[in-house]
Amino acid sequence: MAKRKKAAKAKSKAAAKKTAKKVVKFTAKKLAASNGLPRPSAKPWGQAGRALDGVRILDFTHVQSGPTCTQLLAYMGADCIKVERPGIGDITRGQLRDVKGADSLYFTMLNGSKRSITIDSKHAKGKEILDRLVKLCDVLVENFAPGALDRMGLTWEHIHKLNPRMIVASVKGFGPGPYEDCKVYENVAQCAGGSASTTGFRDGPPLVTGSQIGDSGTGLHLALGIVSALYQRNRTGRGQRVLCAMQDGVLNLARVKLRDQQRLKHGPLTEYSQYGEGVPFGKATPRAGNDSGGGQPGWILKCKGWESDPDAYIYFITQAPVWTAICDLIGKPEWKTDPDYATPPARLPRLRGIFDAIEQWTMTKTKFEVMEICNKQDIPVGPILAMKEIA
């Protein structure tokens, strides 16, 4: 019996030694080799190249939406080859020109960090060059009118046959549907995407915004779609089509207004100033002037000098956590405990009067003085800055 125990013990020790021999110490080098990823760079941060180094873009874009996208990719390190029409180039080279004989700022602000080439796609040699570029590049980006790329002979089937890894990315005005063949520009996209109907004052017409959310906004969305497709290609080994419609891009940026449309089914939008004014809501999200798009009420208020300076204004938010500080600042300490003002729900029907009282205080100071004072109290405000002040 004792001999059996000794034999079992010996076997156990041998098995333990055998197992111990199998233990592998994973170094960074072995881990990198096992998962196919490169070893972490030893170079200082910012000196290991840009994110899209090695990616080559065949850029058929023009005007603003497409060039916004490809310029962002170029900024990230992609080699952007911009294809332009012989003798004409991108139409924006000559639009809104401020220096005679030079490319316009409109063109240069959207096409920096790119290389340009002119190709006649109707000429046999031009077609040959385009096919060579398709084979060499990773991404083709275009914002032609619907069907233009196909008429050039660059159908998806032709491109994918030449280069199965090619990603073809397009900006169009509308997505698939009855309007997909319609031509769209910036303000058309704003109007069709729900932005204009919700911008402006309640008693005025719809307004387009000064921000280029239709063109540049869609370019931003397309750039994200492209880098996502590039990442997926690492797994699948093949390219894909990426489509971004300008109407969809605007709607995504106006999503809080779509949210409010859904909320309207369940009652009035209490954070809108018209609620406090007793004005009934209709069936669609209304124009709300300078009301905040979030749950914290806000408004644009006059500051010192507003009589002669069209931008002497500040956006002031009555955020709940700093309400007591606001009351002290504007000389209304009694509002801190007054049941009509002490809580956010109680203040909602009285917003117009509250902002009138705050404005009496902001009008005694410049917008920068208001910002300095409020920031010390953690009160969120934003001065209305003219382009001259920002540039």
Tab-separated table of C-alpha atoms in Angstrom:
chain	number	residue	atom	x	y	z
A	1	MET	CA	0.000	0.000	0.000
A	2	ALA	CA	2.884	2.364	0.927
A	3	LYS	CA	4.643	1.526	-2.362
A	4	ARG	CA	1.493	2.477	-4.315
A	5	LYS	CA	1.308	5.846	-2.536
A	6	LYS	CA	4.979	6.565	-3.321
A	7	ALA	CA	4.441	5.656	-6.994
A	8	ALA	CA	1.361	7.928	-7.227
A	9	LYS	CA	3.342	10.751	-5.594
A	10	ALA	CA	6.178	10.354	-8.079
A	11	LYS	CA	3.753	10.381	-11.008
A	12	SER	CA	2.110	13.533	-9.640
A	13	LYS	CA	5.487	15.307	-9.376
A	14	ALA	CA	6.418	14.269	-12.915
A	15	ALA	CA	3.088	15.559	-14.265
A	16	ALA	CA	3.592	18.851	-12.437
A	17	LYS	CA	7.080	19.217	-13.958
A	18	LYS	CA	5.694	18.413	-17.400
A	19	THR	CA	2.964	21.059	-16.996
A	20	ALA	CA	5.451	23.593	-15.719
A	21	LYS	CA	7.555	23.130	-18.856
A	22	LYS	CA	4.543	24.119	-20.975
A	23	VAL	CA	4.130	27.548	-19.323
A	24	VAL	CA	4.966	30.231	-21.871
A	25	LYS	CA	6.038	33.716	-20.908
A	26	PHE	CA	4.329	36.163	-23.272
A	27	THR	CA	6.545	39.068	-24.236
A	28	ALA	CA	5.273	42.036	-26.249
A	29	LYS	CA	7.067	40.624	-29.282
A	30	LYS	CA	5.381	37.200	-29.018
A	31	LEU	CA	1.963	38.761	-28.391
A	32	ALA	CA	2.330	40.971	-31.460
A	33	ALA	CA	3.271	37.984	-33.558
A	34	SER	CA	0.372	35.873	-32.290
A	35	ASN	CA	-2.393	38.387	-33.019
A	36	GLY	CA	-0.942	39.792	-36.245
A	37	LEU	CA	-0.651	43.337	-34.908
A	38	PRO	CA	2.517	45.427	-34.990
A	39	ARG	CA	4.479	46.009	-31.818
A	40	PRO	CA	3.729	49.300	-30.006
A	41	SER	CA	5.829	52.073	-31.529
A	42	ALA	CA	8.810	53.240	-29.502
A	43	LYS	CA	8.818	56.622	-31.261
A	44	PRO	CA	7.750	59.735	-29.323
A	45	TRP	CA	4.033	60.595	-29.547
A	46	GLY	CA	3.276	62.437	-32.779
A	47	GLN	CA	6.346	61.077	-34.584
A	48	ALA	CA	5.019	57.685	-35.640
A	49	GLY	CA	3.248	59.013	-38.739
A	50	ARG	CA	-0.321	60.157	-39.294
A	51	ALA	CA	-3.403	57.956	-38.949
A	52	LEU	CA	-4.023	57.463	-42.684
A	53	ASP	CA	-0.425	57.347	-43.946
A	54	GLY	CA	-0.285	54.936	-46.881
A	55	VAL	CA	-3.953	55.359	-47.863
A	56	ARG	CA	-4.417	56.741	-51.367
A	57	ILE	CA	-7.599	58.623	-52.343
A	58	LEU	CA	-8.846	59.086	-55.910
A	59	ASP	CA	-10.710	62.354	-55.448
A	60	PHE	CA	-13.421	63.195	-57.987
A	61	THR	CA	-15.072	65.741	-55.708
A	62	HIS	CA	-15.861	69.380	-56.395
A	63	VAL	CA	-17.440	72.457	-54.759
A	64	GLN	CA	-17.845	71.787	-50.981
A	65	SER	CA	-19.405	68.580	-49.655
A	66	GLY	CA	-16.978	66.132	-51.270
A	67	PRO	CA	-13.846	68.290	-50.880
A	68	THR	CA	-14.636	68.706	-47.161
A	69	CYS	CA	-14.498	64.928	-46.813
A	70	THR	CA	-11.292	64.386	-48.795
A	71	GLN	CA	-9.514	67.304	-47.129
A	72	LEU	CA	-10.181	65.741	-43.714
A	73	LEU	CA	-8.727	62.457	-44.990
A	74	ALA	CA	-5.694	64.360	-46.343
A	75	TYR	CA	-5.212	66.077	-42.989
A	76	MET	CA	-5.139	62.608	-41.428
A	77	GLY	CA	-2.294	61.585	-43.763
A	78	ALA	CA	-4.018	60.159	-46.848
A	79	ASP	CA	-2.486	60.896	-50.252
A	80	CYS	CA	-5.316	62.719	-52.052
A	81	ILE	CA	-5.164	62.823	-55.859
A	82	LYS	CA	-7.777	65.320	-57.022
A	83	VAL	CA	-9.006	64.758	-60.576
A	84	GLU	CA	-10.161	67.934	-62.348
A	85	ARG	CA	-11.507	68.826	-65.777
A	86	PRO	CA	-8.896	69.930	-68.358
A	87	GLY	CA	-8.853	73.691	-68.908
A	88	ILE	CA	-11.493	74.373	-66.231
A	89	GLY	CA	-10.643	72.575	-63.018
A	90	ASP	CA	-12.855	72.686	-59.954
A	91	ILE	CA	-15.445	75.415	-60.523
A	92	THR	CA	-14.661	76.972	-57.137
A	93	ARG	CA	-11.141	77.949	-58.289
A	94	GLY	CA	-12.721	81.020	-59.876
A	95	GLN	CA	-15.739	81.546	-57.609
A	96	LEU	CA	-15.758	84.393	-55.055
A	97	ARG	CA	-12.163	85.180	-56.030
A	98	ASP	CA	-10.563	87.821	-53.800
A	99	VAL	CA	-7.097	88.024	-55.423
A	100	LYS	CA	-6.979	88.533	-59.182
A	101	GLY	CA	-5.296	85.697	-61.044
A	102	ALA	CA	-5.123	83.429	-57.995
A	103	ASP	CA	-7.255	80.512	-56.900
A	104	SER	CA	-10.115	81.673	-54.698
A	105	LEU	CA	-10.189	81.195	-50.934
A	106	TYR	CA	-13.312	79.120	-51.521
A	107	PHE	CA	-11.148	76.598	-53.393
A	108	THR	CA	-8.016	76.705	-51.260
A	109	MET	CA	-9.820	76.367	-47.912
A	110	LEU	CA	-11.292	73.047	-49.081
A	111	ASN	CA	-8.445	71.566	-51.094
A	112	GLY	CA	-5.284	72.020	-49.075
A	113	SER	CA	-2.973	69.012	-48.651
A	114	LYS	CA	-4.060	67.511	-52.007
A	115	ARG	CA	-2.403	66.876	-55.364
A	116	SER	CA	-4.287	67.739	-58.566
A	117	ILE	CA	-4.309	66.195	-62.024
A	118	THR	CA	-6.486	66.975	-65.050
A	119	ILE	CA	-7.827	64.021	-67.016
A	120	ASP	CA	-10.151	63.911	-70.018
A	121	SER	CA	-12.331	60.923	-69.184
A	122	LYS	CA	-13.766	60.882	-72.738
A	123	HIS	CA	-10.351	60.321	-74.305
A	124	ALA	CA	-8.982	56.767	-74.642
A	125	LYS	CA	-5.715	57.711	-72.957
A	126	GLY	CA	-7.659	59.437	-70.181
A	127	LYS	CA	-9.699	56.278	-69.579
A	128	GLU	CA	-6.486	54.253	-69.445
A	129	ILE	CA	-5.002	56.596	-66.830
A	130	LEU	CA	-8.184	56.443	-64.755
A	131	ASP	CA	-8.107	52.644	-64.788
A	132	ARG	CA	-4.488	52.694	-63.607
A	133	LEU	CA	-5.402	55.054	-60.781
A	134	VAL	CA	-8.300	52.829	-59.749
A	135	LYS	CA	-5.874	49.916	-59.439
A	136	LEU	CA	-3.450	51.980	-57.345
A	137	CYS	CA	-5.857	53.736	-54.971
A	138	ASP	CA	-7.730	52.595	-51.885
A	139	VAL	CA	-10.751	54.908	-52.009
A	140	LEU	CA	-12.644	56.701	-54.767
A	141	VAL	CA	-14.719	59.670	-53.574
A	142	GLU	CA	-17.240	61.544	-55.732
A	143	ASN	CA	-20.112	63.979	-55.435
A	144	PHE	CA	-21.241	64.134	-59.065
A	145	ALA	CA	-24.867	64.376	-60.068
A	146	PRO	CA	-26.577	60.954	-59.995
A	147	GLY	CA	-25.353	58.671	-62.799
A	148	ALA	CA	-22.327	60.805	-63.823
A	149	LEU	CA	-19.726	58.293	-62.628
A	150	ASP	CA	-21.444	55.501	-64.556
A	151	ARG	CA	-21.443	57.627	-67.721
A	152	MET	CA	-17.673	58.007	-67.341
A	153	GLY	CA	-17.427	54.219	-67.505
A	154	LEU	CA	-16.577	53.922	-63.809
A	155	THR	CA	-19.431	51.676	-62.759
A	156	TRP	CA	-19.187	49.809	-59.481
A	157	GLU	CA	-18.767	46.539	-61.378
A	158	HIS	CA	-15.904	47.938	-63.496
A	159	ILE	CA	-14.118	49.452	-60.490
A	160	HIS	CA	-14.483	46.323	-58.372
A	161	LYS	CA	-13.199	44.132	-61.195
A	162	LEU	CA	-10.058	46.280	-61.493
A	163	ASN	CA	-9.568	46.580	-57.738
A	164	PRO	CA	-11.654	44.415	-55.391
A	165	ARG	CA	-10.229	46.346	-52.405
A	166	MET	CA	-11.463	49.723	-53.672
A	167	ILE	CA	-13.968	51.640	-51.534
A	168	VAL	CA	-16.313	53.841	-53.581
A	169	ALA	CA	-17.775	56.680	-51.517
A	170	SER	CA	-20.441	59.080	-52.761
A	171	VAL	CA	-22.269	62.191	-51.613
A	172	LYS	CA	-25.754	62.522	-53.076
A	173	GLY	CA	-28.586	64.933	-52.334
A	174	PHE	CA	-31.146	62.308	-51.366
A	175	GLY	CA	-30.938	58.631	-50.560
A	176	PRO	CA	-32.781	55.887	-52.491
A	177	GLY	CA	-36.367	56.917	-53.186
A	178	PRO	CA	-38.450	59.238	-55.352
A	179	TYR	CA	-36.003	62.171	-55.066
A	180	GLU	CA	-32.699	60.351	-55.528
A	181	ASP	CA	-32.101	61.877	-58.987
A	182	CYS	CA	-32.639	65.471	-57.797
A	183	LYS	CA	-29.761	67.929	-57.661
A	184	VAL	CA	-29.140	69.374	-54.179
A	185	TYR	CA	-27.097	72.279	-52.841
A	186	GLU	CA	-26.397	73.465	-49.287
A	187	ASN	CA	-29.605	75.360	-48.589
A	188	VAL	CA	-31.758	72.792	-50.373
A	189	ALA	CA	-30.350	70.151	-48.025
A	190	GLN	CA	-31.055	72.327	-44.984
A	191	CYS	CA	-34.645	72.777	-46.091
A	192	ALA	CA	-35.224	69.123	-46.989
A	193	GLY	CA	-33.432	67.834	-43.874
A	194	GLY	CA	-35.651	69.559	-41.299
A	195	SER	CA	-33.236	72.296	-40.254
A	196	ALA	CA	-34.912	75.313	-41.897
A	197	SER	CA	-38.403	74.483	-40.624
A	198	THR	CA	-37.106	74.551	-37.044
A	199	THR	CA	-34.802	77.581	-37.383
A	200	GLY	CA	-36.028	81.142	-36.855
A	201	PHE	CA	-38.666	82.748	-34.675
A	202	ARG	CA	-42.178	81.451	-34.170
A	203	ASP	CA	-43.841	84.361	-35.965
A	204	GLY	CA	-41.347	84.461	-38.848
A	205	PRO	CA	-40.467	82.372	-41.918
A	206	PRO	CA	-38.174	79.334	-41.935
A	207	LEU	CA	-34.475	80.254	-42.030
A	208	VAL	CA	-31.298	78.568	-43.244
A	209	THR	CA	-28.350	78.632	-40.868
A	210	GLY	CA	-24.988	80.264	-41.588
A	211	SER	CA	-23.228	76.981	-40.800
A	212	GLN	CA	-22.715	74.732	-43.812
A	213	ILE	CA	-24.377	71.709	-42.275
A	214	GLY	CA	-25.608	70.450	-45.649
A	215	ASP	CA	-22.258	70.426	-47.454
A	216	SER	CA	-19.548	70.315	-44.795
A	217	GLY	CA	-21.767	68.358	-42.407
A	218	THR	CA	-22.330	65.645	-45.007
A	219	GLY	CA	-18.605	65.598	-45.808
A	220	LEU	CA	-17.909	64.854	-42.150
A	221	HIS	CA	-20.385	61.974	-42.157
A	222	LEU	CA	-18.865	60.541	-45.356
A	223	ALA	CA	-15.325	60.710	-43.935
A	224	LEU	CA	-16.440	58.597	-40.967
A	225	GLY	CA	-18.071	56.120	-43.350
A	226	ILE	CA	-14.833	55.845	-45.327
A	227	VAL	CA	-12.538	55.215	-42.364
A	228	SER	CA	-15.037	52.634	-41.089
A	229	ALA	CA	-14.945	50.882	-44.479
A	230	LEU	CA	-11.137	50.966	-44.461
A	231	TYR	CA	-11.125	49.358	-41.027
A	232	GLN	CA	-13.588	46.673	-42.098
A	233	ARG	CA	-11.455	45.968	-45.167
A	234	ASN	CA	-8.672	44.825	-42.822
A	235	ARG	CA	-10.983	41.959	-41.886
A	236	THR	CA	-12.755	41.207	-45.170
A	237	GLY	CA	-10.032	42.045	-47.679
A	238	ARG	CA	-12.506	43.783	-50.004
A	239	GLY	CA	-13.937	47.225	-50.555
A	240	GLN	CA	-17.526	48.386	-50.456
A	241	ARG	CA	-19.803	51.251	-51.453
A	242	VAL	CA	-20.416	54.086	-48.992
A	243	LEU	CA	-23.285	56.520	-49.612
A	244	CYS	CA	-24.076	59.651	-47.647
A	245	ALA	CA	-27.150	61.682	-48.593
A	246	MET	CA	-27.146	65.390	-47.750
A	247	GLN	CA	-30.736	65.235	-46.524
A	248	ASP	CA	-29.776	62.439	-44.116
A	249	GLY	CA	-26.698	64.325	-42.920
A	250	VAL	CA	-28.742	67.428	-42.087
A	251	LEU	CA	-31.445	65.371	-40.362
A	252	ASN	CA	-28.815	63.683	-38.208
A	253	LEU	CA	-27.472	67.087	-37.137
A	254	ALA	CA	-31.031	68.252	-36.434
A	255	ARG	CA	-31.814	65.113	-34.444
A	256	VAL	CA	-32.938	66.992	-31.319
A	257	LYS	CA	-35.742	68.537	-33.372
A	258	LEU	CA	-36.764	65.087	-34.592
A	259	ARG	CA	-36.737	64.039	-30.937
A	260	ASP	CA	-39.083	66.939	-30.143
A	261	GLN	CA	-41.404	65.869	-32.970
A	262	GLN	CA	-41.760	62.489	-31.280
A	263	ARG	CA	-42.270	64.100	-27.878
A	264	LEU	CA	-45.093	66.287	-29.198
A	265	LYS	CA	-47.337	63.232	-29.376
A	266	HIS	CA	-47.249	63.066	-25.594
A	267	GLY	CA	-47.792	66.718	-24.717
A	268	PRO	CA	-46.357	70.235	-24.994
A	269	LEU	CA	-42.625	70.922	-25.117
A	270	THR	CA	-42.314	72.567	-21.729
A	271	GLU	CA	-38.750	73.870	-22.215
A	272	TYR	CA	-39.845	75.978	-25.224
A	273	SER	CA	-40.613	79.593	-24.332
A	274	GLN	CA	-43.985	79.441	-26.088
A	275	TYR	CA	-45.136	77.013	-23.381
A	276	GLY	CA	-44.634	79.653	-20.724
A	277	GLU	CA	-46.317	82.253	-22.920
A	278	GLY	CA	-49.436	80.105	-23.192
A	279	VAL	CA	-49.129	79.653	-26.958
A	280	PRO	CA	-50.511	76.240	-28.007
A	281	PHE	CA	-48.328	73.835	-29.964
A	282	GLY	CA	-49.250	72.643	-33.437
A	283	LYS	CA	-48.597	69.243	-34.995
A	284	ALA	CA	-44.962	69.907	-35.960
A	285	THR	CA	-41.845	70.922	-34.032
A	286	PRO	CA	-42.023	74.731	-34.001
A	287	ARG	CA	-39.378	77.344	-34.664
A	288	ALA	CA	-38.090	78.312	-31.272
A	289	GLY	CA	-35.893	81.360	-31.762
A	290	ASN	CA	-32.932	81.110	-29.406
A	291	ASP	CA	-34.416	78.526	-27.046
A	292	SER	CA	-31.904	75.926	-25.975
A	293	GLY	CA	-32.111	72.592	-27.795
A	294	GLY	CA	-31.486	70.720	-24.545
A	295	GLY	CA	-33.116	70.522	-21.155
A	296	GLN	CA	-31.388	73.648	-19.829
A	297	PRO	CA	-33.227	76.887	-20.800
A	298	GLY	CA	-31.143	79.492	-22.601
A	299	TRP	CA	-31.506	82.732	-24.579
A	300	ILE	CA	-29.418	85.385	-26.344
A	301	LEU	CA	-29.262	88.572	-24.290
A	302	LYS	CA	-28.080	92.112	-24.966
A	303	CYS	CA	-24.790	93.306	-23.497
A	304	LYS	CA	-23.229	96.729	-23.067
A	305	GLY	CA	-22.840	98.465	-26.435
A	306	TRP	CA	-25.623	96.558	-28.192
A	307	GLU	CA	-27.022	99.824	-29.606
A	308	SER	CA	-24.049	100.228	-31.989
A	309	ASP	CA	-22.467	96.765	-32.051
A	310	PRO	CA	-24.629	94.105	-33.771
A	311	ASP	CA	-22.716	91.356	-31.971
A	312	ALA	CA	-22.776	92.753	-28.419
A	313	TYR	CA	-24.811	89.800	-27.178
A	314	ILE	CA	-24.265	86.700	-25.081
A	315	TYR	CA	-25.971	83.301	-24.846
A	316	PHE	CA	-26.979	82.712	-21.237
A	317	ILE	CA	-28.060	79.326	-19.844
A	318	THR	CA	-30.017	79.118	-16.592
A	319	GLN	CA	-28.577	75.762	-15.582
A	320	ALA	CA	-30.314	74.353	-12.506
A	321	PRO	CA	-27.205	73.588	-10.385
A	322	VAL	CA	-26.067	77.243	-10.562
A	323	TRP	CA	-29.493	78.864	-10.167
A	324	THR	CA	-28.663	80.296	-6.730
A	325	ALA	CA	-25.485	81.885	-8.109
A	326	ILE	CA	-27.508	83.454	-10.940
A	327	CYS	CA	-29.993	84.912	-8.454
A	328	ASP	CA	-27.202	86.492	-6.406
A	329	LEU	CA	-25.473	87.813	-9.516
A	330	ILE	CA	-28.501	89.630	-10.932
A	331	GLY	CA	-29.710	90.943	-7.584
A	332	LYS	CA	-32.662	88.594	-7.137
A	333	PRO	CA	-31.739	86.594	-3.995
A	334	GLU	CA	-35.415	86.197	-3.108
A	335	TRP	CA	-35.886	83.966	-6.163
A	336	LYS	CA	-33.803	81.262	-4.476
A	337	THR	CA	-36.640	80.429	-2.089
A	338	ASP	CA	-39.670	81.818	-3.937
A	339	PRO	CA	-41.802	78.768	-4.922
A	340	ASP	CA	-42.470	80.414	-8.306
A	341	TYR	CA	-38.721	80.380	-9.128
A	342	ALA	CA	-36.959	77.953	-6.786
A	343	THR	CA	-37.300	74.820	-8.969
A	344	PRO	CA	-36.816	74.189	-12.707
A	345	PRO	CA	-40.491	73.161	-13.285
A	346	ALA	CA	-41.692	76.323	-11.530
A	347	ARG	CA	-39.425	78.475	-13.710
A	348	LEU	CA	-40.542	77.052	-17.057
A	349	PRO	CA	-43.728	79.149	-17.394
A	350	ARG	CA	-41.757	82.272	-16.352
A	351	LEU	CA	-38.696	82.019	-18.601
A	352	ARG	CA	-39.415	85.192	-20.558
A	353	GLY	CA	-39.540	87.290	-17.389
A	354	ILE	CA	-36.458	85.563	-15.980
A	355	PHE	CA	-34.373	86.299	-19.069
A	356	ASP	CA	-35.640	89.902	-19.124
A	357	ALA	CA	-34.331	90.297	-15.570
A	358	ILE	CA	-30.974	88.708	-16.432
A	359	GLU	CA	-30.706	90.969	-19.491
A	360	GLN	CA	-31.015	94.050	-17.296
A	361	TRP	CA	-27.812	92.863	-15.638
A	362	THR	CA	-25.936	91.798	-18.835
A	363	MET	CA	-26.668	95.189	-20.450
A	364	THR	CA	-24.456	96.835	-17.824
A	365	LYS	CA	-21.404	94.814	-18.911
A	366	THR	CA	-19.598	93.860	-22.105
A	367	LYS	CA	-20.031	90.308	-23.335
A	368	PHE	CA	-16.476	89.470	-22.252
A	369	GLU	CA	-17.061	90.910	-18.776
A	370	VAL	CA	-20.215	88.785	-18.467
A	371	MET	CA	-18.269	85.723	-19.553
A	372	GLU	CA	-15.463	86.363	-17.067
A	373	ILE	CA	-17.864	86.906	-14.155
A	374	CYS	CA	-20.095	83.948	-15.004
A	375	ASN	CA	-17.266	81.490	-15.597
A	376	LYS	CA	-16.015	82.114	-12.056
A	377	GLN	CA	-19.472	81.049	-10.857
A	378	ASP	CA	-19.574	78.051	-13.238
A	379	ILE	CA	-22.521	79.611	-15.109
A	380	PRO	CA	-22.469	78.527	-18.779
A	381	VAL	CA	-22.469	81.503	-21.162
A	382	GLY	CA	-21.122	82.154	-24.642
A	383	PRO	CA	-20.326	85.523	-26.227
A	384	ILE	CA	-21.612	86.125	-29.745
A	385	LEU	CA	-18.318	86.369	-31.603
A	386	ALA	CA	-18.154	88.051	-35.007
A	387	MET	CA	-15.979	86.442	-37.689
A	388	LYS	CA	-13.638	89.430	-37.334
A	389	GLU	CA	-13.136	88.503	-33.671
A	390	ILE	CA	-12.451	84.849	-34.462
A	391	ALA	CA	-10.282	85.186	-37.603
